[in-house]
Coordinates of C-alpha atoms and ligand atoms in Angstrom, one line a residue:
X24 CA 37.4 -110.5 -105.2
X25 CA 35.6 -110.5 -107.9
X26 CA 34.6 -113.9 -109.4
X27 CA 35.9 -115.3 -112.7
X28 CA 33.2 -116.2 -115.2
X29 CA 33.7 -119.9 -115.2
X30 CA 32.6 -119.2 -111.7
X31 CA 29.2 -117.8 -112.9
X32 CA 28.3 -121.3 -113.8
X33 CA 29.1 -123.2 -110.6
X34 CA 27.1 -120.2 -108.8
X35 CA 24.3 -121.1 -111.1
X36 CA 24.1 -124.1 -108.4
X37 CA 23.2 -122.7 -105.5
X38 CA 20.1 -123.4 -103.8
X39 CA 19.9 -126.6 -105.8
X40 CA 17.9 -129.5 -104.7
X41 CA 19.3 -133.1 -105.1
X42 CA 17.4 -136.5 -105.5
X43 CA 16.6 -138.7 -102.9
X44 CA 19.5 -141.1 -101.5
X45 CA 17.5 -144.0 -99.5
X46 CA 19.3 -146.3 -97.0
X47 CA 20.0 -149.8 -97.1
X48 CA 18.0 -150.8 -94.0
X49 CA 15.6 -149.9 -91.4
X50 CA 16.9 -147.9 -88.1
X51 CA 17.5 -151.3 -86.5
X52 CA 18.7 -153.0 -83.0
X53 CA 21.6 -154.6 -84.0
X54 CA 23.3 -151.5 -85.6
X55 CA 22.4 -149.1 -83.0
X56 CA 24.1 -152.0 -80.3
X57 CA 27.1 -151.9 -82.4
X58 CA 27.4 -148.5 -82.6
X59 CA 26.5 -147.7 -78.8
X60 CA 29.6 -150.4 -78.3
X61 CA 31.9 -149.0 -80.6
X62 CA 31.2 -145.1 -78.6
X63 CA 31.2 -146.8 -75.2
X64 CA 27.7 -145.6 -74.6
X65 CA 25.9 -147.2 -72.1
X66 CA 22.3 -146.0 -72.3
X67 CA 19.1 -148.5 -71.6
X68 CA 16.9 -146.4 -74.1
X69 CA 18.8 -147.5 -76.8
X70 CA 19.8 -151.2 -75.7
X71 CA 16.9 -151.9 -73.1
X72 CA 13.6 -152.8 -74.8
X73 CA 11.8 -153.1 -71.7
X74 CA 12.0 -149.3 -71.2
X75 CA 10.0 -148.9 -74.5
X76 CA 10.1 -148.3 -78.2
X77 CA 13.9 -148.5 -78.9
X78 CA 15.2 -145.2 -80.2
X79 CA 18.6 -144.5 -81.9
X80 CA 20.9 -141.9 -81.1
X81 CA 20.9 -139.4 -82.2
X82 CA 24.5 -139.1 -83.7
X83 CA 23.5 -141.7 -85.8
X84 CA 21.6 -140.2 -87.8
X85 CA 24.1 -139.8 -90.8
X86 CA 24.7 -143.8 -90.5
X87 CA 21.3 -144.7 -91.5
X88 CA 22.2 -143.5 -95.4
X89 CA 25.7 -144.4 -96.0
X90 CA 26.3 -146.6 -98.8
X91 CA 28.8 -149.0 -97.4
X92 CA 32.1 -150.8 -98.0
X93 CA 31.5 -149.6 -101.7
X94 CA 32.0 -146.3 -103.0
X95 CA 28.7 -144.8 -104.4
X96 CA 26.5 -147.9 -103.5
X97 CA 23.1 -146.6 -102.7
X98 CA 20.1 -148.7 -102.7
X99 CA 17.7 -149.1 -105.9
X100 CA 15.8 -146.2 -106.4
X101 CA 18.8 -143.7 -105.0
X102 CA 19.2 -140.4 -106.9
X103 CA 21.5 -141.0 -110.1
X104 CA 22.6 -137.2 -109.9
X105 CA 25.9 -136.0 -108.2
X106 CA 25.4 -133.8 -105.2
X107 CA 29.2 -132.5 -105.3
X108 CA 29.0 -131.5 -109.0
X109 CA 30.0 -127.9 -107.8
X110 CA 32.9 -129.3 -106.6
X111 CA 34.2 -131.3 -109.4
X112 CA 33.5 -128.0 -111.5
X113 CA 35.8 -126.1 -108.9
X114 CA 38.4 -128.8 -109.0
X115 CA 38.7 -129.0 -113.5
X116 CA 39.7 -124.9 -112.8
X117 CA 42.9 -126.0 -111.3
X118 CA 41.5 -126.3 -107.3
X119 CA 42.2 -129.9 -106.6
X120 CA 42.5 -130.2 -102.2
X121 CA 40.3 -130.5 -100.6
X122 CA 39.8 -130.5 -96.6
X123 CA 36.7 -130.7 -94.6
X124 CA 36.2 -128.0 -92.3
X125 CA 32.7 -127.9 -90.7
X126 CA 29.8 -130.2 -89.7
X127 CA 26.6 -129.3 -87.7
X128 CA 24.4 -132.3 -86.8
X129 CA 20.7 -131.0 -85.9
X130 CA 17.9 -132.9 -84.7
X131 CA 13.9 -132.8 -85.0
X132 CA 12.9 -135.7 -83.1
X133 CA 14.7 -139.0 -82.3
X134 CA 14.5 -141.7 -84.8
X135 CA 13.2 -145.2 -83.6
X136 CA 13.3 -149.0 -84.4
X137 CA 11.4 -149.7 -87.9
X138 CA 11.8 -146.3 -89.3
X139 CA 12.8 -146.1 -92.9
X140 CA 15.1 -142.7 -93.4
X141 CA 16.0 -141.1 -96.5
X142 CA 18.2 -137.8 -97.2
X143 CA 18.0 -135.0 -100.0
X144 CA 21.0 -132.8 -100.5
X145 CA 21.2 -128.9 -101.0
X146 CA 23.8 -127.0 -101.9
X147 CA 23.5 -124.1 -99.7
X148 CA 26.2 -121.7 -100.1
X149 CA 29.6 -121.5 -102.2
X150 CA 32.2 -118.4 -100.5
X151 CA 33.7 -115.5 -102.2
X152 CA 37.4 -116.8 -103.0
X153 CA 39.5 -116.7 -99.7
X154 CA 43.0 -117.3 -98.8
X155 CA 43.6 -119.1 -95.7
X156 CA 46.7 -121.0 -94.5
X157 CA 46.1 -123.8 -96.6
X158 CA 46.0 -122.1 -100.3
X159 CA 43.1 -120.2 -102.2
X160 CA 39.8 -121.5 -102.7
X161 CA 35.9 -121.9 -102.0
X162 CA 34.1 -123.0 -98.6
X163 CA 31.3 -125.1 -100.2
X164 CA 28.5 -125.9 -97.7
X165 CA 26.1 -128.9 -98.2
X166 CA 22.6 -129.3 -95.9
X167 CA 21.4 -132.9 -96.0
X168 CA 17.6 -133.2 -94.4
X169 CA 16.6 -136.4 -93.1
X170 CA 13.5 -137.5 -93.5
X171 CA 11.2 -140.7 -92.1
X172 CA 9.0 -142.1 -94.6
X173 CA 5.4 -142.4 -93.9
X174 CA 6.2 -140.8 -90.1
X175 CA 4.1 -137.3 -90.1
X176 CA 0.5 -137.5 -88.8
X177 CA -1.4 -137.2 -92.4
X178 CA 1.0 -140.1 -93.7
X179 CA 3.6 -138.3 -95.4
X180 CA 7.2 -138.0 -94.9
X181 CA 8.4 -136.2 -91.7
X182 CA 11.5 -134.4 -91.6
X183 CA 13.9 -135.7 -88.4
X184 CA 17.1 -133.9 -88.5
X185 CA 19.9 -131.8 -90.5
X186 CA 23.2 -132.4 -91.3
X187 CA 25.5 -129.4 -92.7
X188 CA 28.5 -129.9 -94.2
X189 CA 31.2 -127.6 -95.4
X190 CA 34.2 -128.1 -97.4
X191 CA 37.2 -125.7 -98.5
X192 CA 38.0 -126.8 -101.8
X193 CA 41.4 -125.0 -102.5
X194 CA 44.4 -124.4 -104.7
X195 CA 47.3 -125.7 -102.0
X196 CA 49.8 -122.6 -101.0
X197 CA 52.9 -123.0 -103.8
X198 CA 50.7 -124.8 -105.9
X199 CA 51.8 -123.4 -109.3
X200 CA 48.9 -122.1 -111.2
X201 CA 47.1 -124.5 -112.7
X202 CA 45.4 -124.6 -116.1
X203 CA 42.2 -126.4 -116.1
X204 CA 43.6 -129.9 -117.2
X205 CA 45.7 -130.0 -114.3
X206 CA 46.4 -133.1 -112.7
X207 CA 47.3 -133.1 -109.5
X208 CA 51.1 -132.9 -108.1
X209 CA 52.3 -137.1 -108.1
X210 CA 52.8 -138.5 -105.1
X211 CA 55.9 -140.6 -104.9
X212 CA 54.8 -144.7 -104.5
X213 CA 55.2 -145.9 -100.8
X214 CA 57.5 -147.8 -99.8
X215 CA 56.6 -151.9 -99.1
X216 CA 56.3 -152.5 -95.2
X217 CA 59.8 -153.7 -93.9
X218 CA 60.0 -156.9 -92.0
X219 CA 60.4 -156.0 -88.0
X220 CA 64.0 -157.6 -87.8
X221 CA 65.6 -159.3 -85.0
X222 CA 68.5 -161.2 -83.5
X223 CA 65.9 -164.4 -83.5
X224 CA 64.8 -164.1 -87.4
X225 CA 67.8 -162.1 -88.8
X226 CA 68.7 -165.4 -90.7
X227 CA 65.6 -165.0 -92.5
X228 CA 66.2 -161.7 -93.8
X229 CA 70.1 -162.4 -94.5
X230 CA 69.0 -166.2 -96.1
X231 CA 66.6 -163.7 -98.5
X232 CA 69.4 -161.3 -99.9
X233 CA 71.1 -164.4 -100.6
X234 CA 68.2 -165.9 -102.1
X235 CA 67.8 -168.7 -100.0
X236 CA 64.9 -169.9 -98.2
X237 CA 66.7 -170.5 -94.5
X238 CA 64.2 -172.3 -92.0
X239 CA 64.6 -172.7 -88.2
X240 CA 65.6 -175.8 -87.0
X241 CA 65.8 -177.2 -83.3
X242 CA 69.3 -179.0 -83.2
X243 CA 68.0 -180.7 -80.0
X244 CA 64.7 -182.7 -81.3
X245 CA 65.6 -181.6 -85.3
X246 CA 61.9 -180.5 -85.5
X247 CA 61.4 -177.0 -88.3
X248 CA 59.9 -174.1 -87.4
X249 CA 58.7 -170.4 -88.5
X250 CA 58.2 -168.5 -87.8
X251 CA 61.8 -168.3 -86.2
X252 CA 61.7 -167.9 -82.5
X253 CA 64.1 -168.4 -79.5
X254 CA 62.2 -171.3 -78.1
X255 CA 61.8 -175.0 -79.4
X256 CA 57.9 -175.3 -79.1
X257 CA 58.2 -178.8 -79.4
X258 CA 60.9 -179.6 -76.5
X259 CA 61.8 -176.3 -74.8
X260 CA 65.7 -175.8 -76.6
X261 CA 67.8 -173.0 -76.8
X262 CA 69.6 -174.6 -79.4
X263 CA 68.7 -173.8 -82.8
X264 CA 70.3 -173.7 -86.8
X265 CA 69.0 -173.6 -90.2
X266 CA 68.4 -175.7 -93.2
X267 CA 68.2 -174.2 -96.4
X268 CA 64.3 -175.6 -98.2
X269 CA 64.4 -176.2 -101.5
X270 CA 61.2 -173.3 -102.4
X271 CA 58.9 -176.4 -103.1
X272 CA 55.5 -176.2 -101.4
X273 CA 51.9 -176.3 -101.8
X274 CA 49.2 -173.3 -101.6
X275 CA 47.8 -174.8 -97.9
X276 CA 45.7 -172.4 -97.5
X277 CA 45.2 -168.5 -99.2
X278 CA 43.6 -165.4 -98.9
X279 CA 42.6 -162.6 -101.4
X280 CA 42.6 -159.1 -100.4
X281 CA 40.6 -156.7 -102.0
X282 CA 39.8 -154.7 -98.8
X283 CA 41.3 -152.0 -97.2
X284 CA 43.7 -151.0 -100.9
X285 CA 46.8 -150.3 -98.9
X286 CA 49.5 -148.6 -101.0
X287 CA 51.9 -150.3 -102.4
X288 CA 49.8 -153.2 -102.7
X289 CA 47.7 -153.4 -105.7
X290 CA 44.6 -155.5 -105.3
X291 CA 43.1 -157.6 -105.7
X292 CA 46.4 -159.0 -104.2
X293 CA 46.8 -162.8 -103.0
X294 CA 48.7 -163.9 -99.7
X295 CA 49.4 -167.6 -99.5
X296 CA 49.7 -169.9 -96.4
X297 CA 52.6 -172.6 -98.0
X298 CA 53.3 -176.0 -96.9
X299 CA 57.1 -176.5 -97.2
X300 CA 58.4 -179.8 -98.6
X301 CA 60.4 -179.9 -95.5
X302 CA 57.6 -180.0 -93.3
X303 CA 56.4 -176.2 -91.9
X304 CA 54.6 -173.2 -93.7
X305 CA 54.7 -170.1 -94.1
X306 CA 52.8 -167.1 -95.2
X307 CA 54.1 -164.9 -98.6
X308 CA 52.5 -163.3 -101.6
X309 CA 51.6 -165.3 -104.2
X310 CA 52.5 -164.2 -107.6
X311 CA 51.8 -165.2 -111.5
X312 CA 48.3 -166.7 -111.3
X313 CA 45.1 -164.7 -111.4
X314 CA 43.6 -164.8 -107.9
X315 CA 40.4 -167.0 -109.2
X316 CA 42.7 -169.3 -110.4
X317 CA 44.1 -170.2 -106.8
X318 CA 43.5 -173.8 -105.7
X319 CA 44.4 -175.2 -102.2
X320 CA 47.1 -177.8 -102.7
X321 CA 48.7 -176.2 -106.3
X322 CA 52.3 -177.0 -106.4
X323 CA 54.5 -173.8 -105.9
X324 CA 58.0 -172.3 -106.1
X325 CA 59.6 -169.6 -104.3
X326 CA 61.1 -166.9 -106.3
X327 CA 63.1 -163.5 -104.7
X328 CA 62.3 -160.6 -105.7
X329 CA 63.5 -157.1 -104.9
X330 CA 61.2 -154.0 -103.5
X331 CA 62.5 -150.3 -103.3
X332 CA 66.4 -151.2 -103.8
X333 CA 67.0 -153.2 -100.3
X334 CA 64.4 -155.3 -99.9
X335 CA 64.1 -158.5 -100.8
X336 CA 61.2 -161.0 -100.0
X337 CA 60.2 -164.8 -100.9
X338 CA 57.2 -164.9 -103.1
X339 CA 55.9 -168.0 -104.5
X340 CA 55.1 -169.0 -108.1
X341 CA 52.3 -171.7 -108.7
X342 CA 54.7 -174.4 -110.8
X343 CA 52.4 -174.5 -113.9
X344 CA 51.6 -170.5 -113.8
X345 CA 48.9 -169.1 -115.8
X346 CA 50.9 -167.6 -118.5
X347 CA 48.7 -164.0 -118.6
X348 CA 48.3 -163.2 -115.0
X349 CA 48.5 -160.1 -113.5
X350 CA 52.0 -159.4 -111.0
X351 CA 50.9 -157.4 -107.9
X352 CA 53.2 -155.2 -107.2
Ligands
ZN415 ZN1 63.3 -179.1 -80.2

């Protein structure tokens, strides 16, 4: 098929050569133990020092050069430049899936303790459109070269390994056709995460439609707990109602999450541990104060609110809220 002239320019890219991306640290002990444990390899010539130089293996070598928990975050010094520009070029003409298809690892040499790698990027190859099962698009393919500063014999760099990678950036199948400003079919909001609901903390669930806080309560030794379970930890009973709290507490203790962004959560998105008037805590979403804002001991008060037409949870409300915070969702 013959290409379309916008094509002409993303061709234009082939055989281009992209900056230097530099990693964060050395080819070190400690990641290459953490990584043999996380594979279950048990090999001495990565682990054992006695047995020599360590070396690292070498299915690592693409770890060397990541960026880390943050998108984009390569060390001082990094190339600026995009090394996926062809794709982003594909995508604005109305291509926007993308799956990975291929990746071939090759290796010069093993790379050992102290070694400093870096990676340049070239974009080897873009396909004649093709139609696969998928929808209609491009196989792009990437080659990344490793290379170990200062490691050849005349002091230069020395090259260790490959890594190709291919993409087919595509137009899904039923996709209608798209004009370049395209966005990308919505994908409806997930749902919240429903509450694992049993004859031991049905009450809880029931108390929150109602909007009441219900709390367990041994009717033996009177002592509150939650959350609600069959047993009294305290002396062994069966025997069990509920009291309804009041919502009063204090922020014992709280968390911020910012990491792993799990739809439907927005984050940063802050999780309280509360201390109940009555005596016991328990864990909910803090809502109406910026997370900095957060202190351990604020004065709080529940509120219900209701998620995806049948839910409703307890959420607590710091009692002199910041007036402009953010709700998560
Ligand atoms: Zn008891």
């Amino acid at each position: 098929m013959l290409d379309q002239e916008w094509m002409k320019d993303v061709r234009a890219l082939v055989g281009k050569e992209y900056g230097r991306v530099d990693s964060w640290d050395p080819v070190n002990a400690p990641m290459v133990r953490h990584w043999c444990e996380a594979m279950g390899i048990e090999n001495p010539a990565y682990t054992d020092r006695e047995q020599g130089a360590l070396a690292a293996p070498a299915a690592m070598l693409q770890v060397w050069c990541m960026e880390g928990m943050h998108l984009n975050n390569y060390p001082p010094g990094s190339t600026k430049e995009n090394p996926y520009e062809a794709l982003v070029m594909i995508e604005a003409q109305g291509y926007p899936s993308v799956v990975a298809v291929n990746s071939e690892l090759e290796f010069d040499r093993p790379v050992r303790e102290g070694e400093r790698l870096y990676y340049t990027t070239r974009l080897d190859s873009i396909s004649e459109q093709k139609t696969t099962g998928l929808g209609t698009g491009f196989f792009v393919t990437l080659v990344m070269t490793y290379y170990a500063r200062g490691a050849a014999p005349d002091g230069g760099d020395e090259r260790v390994g490959t890594l190709l990678f291919r993409v087919f950036k595509f137009k899904p199948t039923g996709a209608p056709a798209a004009a370049p400003e395209a966005a990308p079919a919505a994908i409806p909001k997930p749902k919240r995460p429903r509450p694992g609901i049993s004859d031991d903390n049905r009450f809880f669930w029931e108390g929150a439609q109602q909007g009441k806080l219900l709390i367990q309560r041994c009717t033996c030794c009177q002592s509150l707990r939650h959350p609600p379970g069959p047993v009294c930890p305290n002396c062994h009973s069966f025997d069990w109602d509920t009291v309804e709290a009041s919502g009063r507490g204090t922020v014992y203790s709280f968390v911020v999450m910012h990491y792993p962004e799990v739809p439907p959560f927005d984050t940063p998105n802050p999780i309280g541990l509360i201390e109940l008037e009555e005596g016991t805590r328990l864990v909910a979403q803090l809502i109406g104060v910026a997370p900095d804002a957060i202190r351990i001991g604020q004065e709080v008060q529940v509120e219900f609110h209701s998620f995806d037409d049948d839910l409703v949870l307890p959420q607590f409300r710091p009692v002199a809220a910041t007036p402009d915070a953010k709700e998560p969702a």
